[in-house]
Amino acid sequence: MARWRRPHWWPKDWAFDDAPVPVLLPEPLASEVRVLLAEGERIEAVRLVRQRTHLNLLPAVLAVDAMKDGGQPPS
């Protein structure tokens, strides 16, 4: 994974994590995401995750991609 860089507008004294925190999806949502991924609906799966969990875009995409790769996100 590429190294995260602090945006130019980010205050220098604020901490900035190097990597996002992995997200474990609860089972009713995880099974719905698996169904959407099996149908090739990756974008709809990301939308569903964002809608149900109120995650930002990047963590939602990483969670869906981890499900697509055959499991839960790595720890």
Coordinates of N, CA, C and O in Angstrom, one line a residue, residues 2-52:
A2 N 0.5 2.3 -0.7 CA 1.2 3.5 -0.8 C 1.3 4.2 0.6 O 0.4 4.1 1.4
R3 N 2.4 4.9 0.8 CA 2.5 5.6 2.0 C 1.6 6.9 2.0 O 1.5 7.6 1.0
W4 N 1.0 7.2 3.1 CA 0.1 8.3 3.2 C 0.9 9.6 3.4 O 1.9 9.6 4.2
R5 N 0.5 10.6 2.7 CA 1.2 11.9 2.9 C 0.2 12.9 3.6 O -1.0 12.8 3.3
R6 N 0.7 13.7 4.4 CA -0.1 14.7 5.0 C -0.5 15.8 4.0 O 0.4 16.3 3.3
P7 N -1.8 16.1 3.8 CA -2.1 17.2 2.9 C -1.5 18.5 3.3 O -1.2 18.7 4.5
H8 N -1.3 19.4 2.3 CA -0.6 20.7 2.6 C -1.4 21.5 3.6 O -0.8 22.3 4.3
W9 N -2.7 21.4 3.7 CA -3.5 22.2 4.6 C -3.6 21.6 6.0 O -4.2 22.2 6.9
W10 N -3.1 20.3 6.2 CA -3.2 19.7 7.5 C -2.3 20.3 8.5 O -1.1 20.5 8.2
P11 N -2.8 20.7 9.6 CA -1.9 21.3 10.6 C -0.7 20.4 11.0 O -0.9 19.2 11.2
K12 N 0.5 21.0 11.1 CA 1.7 20.2 11.3 C 1.7 19.6 12.7 O 2.3 18.5 12.9
D13 N 1.0 20.1 13.7 CA 1.0 19.6 15.0 C 0.0 18.5 15.3 O -0.1 17.9 16.3
W14 N -0.9 18.2 14.3 CA -1.9 17.2 14.4 C -1.3 15.9 14.0 O -0.5 15.8 13.0
A15 N -1.6 14.8 14.7 CA -1.1 13.5 14.3 C -1.8 13.0 13.0 O -3.0 13.3 12.8
F16 N -1.1 12.2 12.2 CA -1.7 11.7 11.0 C -1.3 10.2 10.9 O -0.1 9.9 10.9
D17 N -2.3 9.3 10.9 CA -2.0 7.9 10.8 C -1.4 7.5 9.5 O -1.8 8.1 8.5
D18 N -0.5 6.5 9.5 CA 0.0 6.0 8.3 C -0.9 5.1 7.5 O -0.8 5.0 6.3
A19 N -1.8 4.5 8.1 CA -2.7 3.6 7.4 C -4.1 3.6 8.1 O -4.2 3.9 9.3
P20 N -5.1 3.4 7.3 CA -6.5 3.4 7.8 C -6.7 2.2 8.8 O -6.0 1.2 8.7
V21 N -7.6 2.3 9.7 CA -8.0 1.2 10.6 C -8.8 0.2 9.9 O -9.8 0.6 9.2
P22 N -8.5 -1.1 10.0 CA -9.4 -2.1 9.3 C -10.8 -2.1 9.9 O -11.0 -1.8 11.1
V23 N -11.8 -2.4 9.1 CA -13.2 -2.4 9.5 C -13.7 -3.8 9.4 O -13.6 -4.4 8.3
L24 N -14.3 -4.3 10.4 CA -15.0 -5.6 10.4 C -16.5 -5.3 10.2 O -17.1 -4.6 11.0
L25 N -17.1 -5.9 9.2 CA -18.5 -5.7 8.9 C -19.3 -6.7 9.7 O -19.0 -7.8 9.7
P26 N -20.4 -6.2 10.3 CA -21.3 -7.1 11.0 C -22.0 -8.1 10.0 O -22.2 -7.8 8.8
E27 N -22.4 -9.2 10.5 CA -22.8 -10.3 9.6 C -24.0 -10.0 8.7 O -24.0 -10.3 7.5
P28 N -25.1 -9.4 9.1 CA -26.2 -9.1 8.1 C -25.7 -8.2 7.0 O -26.0 -8.5 5.8
L29 N -24.8 -7.3 7.3 CA -24.3 -6.4 6.2 C -23.3 -7.1 5.4 O -23.2 -7.0 4.2
A30 N -22.4 -7.9 6.0 CA -21.4 -8.7 5.3 C -22.0 -9.6 4.3 O -21.5 -9.7 3.1
S31 N -23.1 -10.3 4.6 CA -23.7 -11.2 3.7 C -24.3 -10.4 2.5 O -24.3 -10.9 1.3
E32 N -24.9 -9.3 2.8 CA -25.4 -8.4 1.7 C -24.3 -7.9 0.8 O -24.5 -7.9 -0.5
V33 N -23.2 -7.6 1.3 CA -22.1 -7.1 0.5 C -21.6 -8.3 -0.3 O -21.2 -8.1 -1.5
R34 N -21.5 -9.5 0.2 CA -21.0 -10.7 -0.6 C -22.0 -10.9 -1.8 O -21.5 -11.2 -2.8
V35 N -23.3 -10.8 -1.6 CA -24.2 -10.9 -2.6 C -24.0 -9.9 -3.7 O -24.0 -10.2 -4.9
L36 N -23.8 -8.6 -3.3 CA -23.6 -7.6 -4.3 C -22.3 -7.8 -5.1 O -22.2 -7.6 -6.3
L37 N -21.3 -8.2 -4.4 CA -20.0 -8.5 -5.0 C -20.1 -9.7 -6.0 O -19.5 -9.6 -7.1
A38 N -20.9 -10.7 -5.7 CA -21.1 -11.8 -6.6 C -21.8 -11.4 -7.8 O -21.6 -12.0 -8.9
E39 N -22.6 -10.4 -7.7 CA -23.3 -9.8 -8.9 C -22.5 -8.8 -9.6 O -23.0 -8.3 -10.7
G40 N -21.3 -8.5 -9.1 CA -20.5 -7.5 -9.8 C -20.8 -6.1 -9.5 O -20.4 -5.2 -10.2
E41 N -21.5 -5.9 -8.4 CA -22.0 -4.5 -8.0 C -21.1 -3.9 -6.9 O -21.6 -3.7 -5.8
R42 N -19.8 -3.7 -7.2 CA -18.9 -3.2 -6.2 C -19.3 -1.8 -5.7 O -19.3 -1.5 -4.5
I43 N -19.7 -0.9 -6.6 CA -20.0 0.4 -6.2 C -21.3 0.4 -5.3 O -21.3 1.2 -4.3
E44 N -22.3 -0.4 -5.7 CA -23.4 -0.5 -4.8 C -23.1 -1.1 -3.4 O -23.7 -0.7 -2.4
A45 N -22.1 -2.0 -3.4 CA -21.7 -2.5 -2.1 C -21.0 -1.4 -1.3 O -21.3 -1.4 -0.1
V46 N -20.2 -0.6 -1.9 CA -19.6 0.5 -1.1 C -20.7 1.5 -0.6 O -20.6 1.9 0.5
R47 N -21.6 1.8 -1.5 CA -22.7 2.7 -1.1 C -23.5 2.1 0.1 O -23.8 2.8 1.1
L48 N -23.8 0.8 0.1 CA -24.5 0.2 1.2 C -23.7 0.2 2.5 O -24.2 0.5 3.5
V49 N -22.4 -0.1 2.4 CA -21.5 0.0 3.6 C -21.5 1.4 4.1 O -21.7 1.6 5.4
R50 N -21.4 2.4 3.3 CA -21.3 3.8 3.8 C -22.7 4.2 4.4 O -22.7 4.9 5.4
Q51 N -23.8 3.7 3.8 CA -25.1 4.1 4.3 C -25.4 3.5 5.6 O -25.9 4.1 6.5
R52 N -25.0 2.2 5.8 CA -25.3 1.5 7.0 C -24.4 1.8 8.2 O -24.7 1.7 9.3

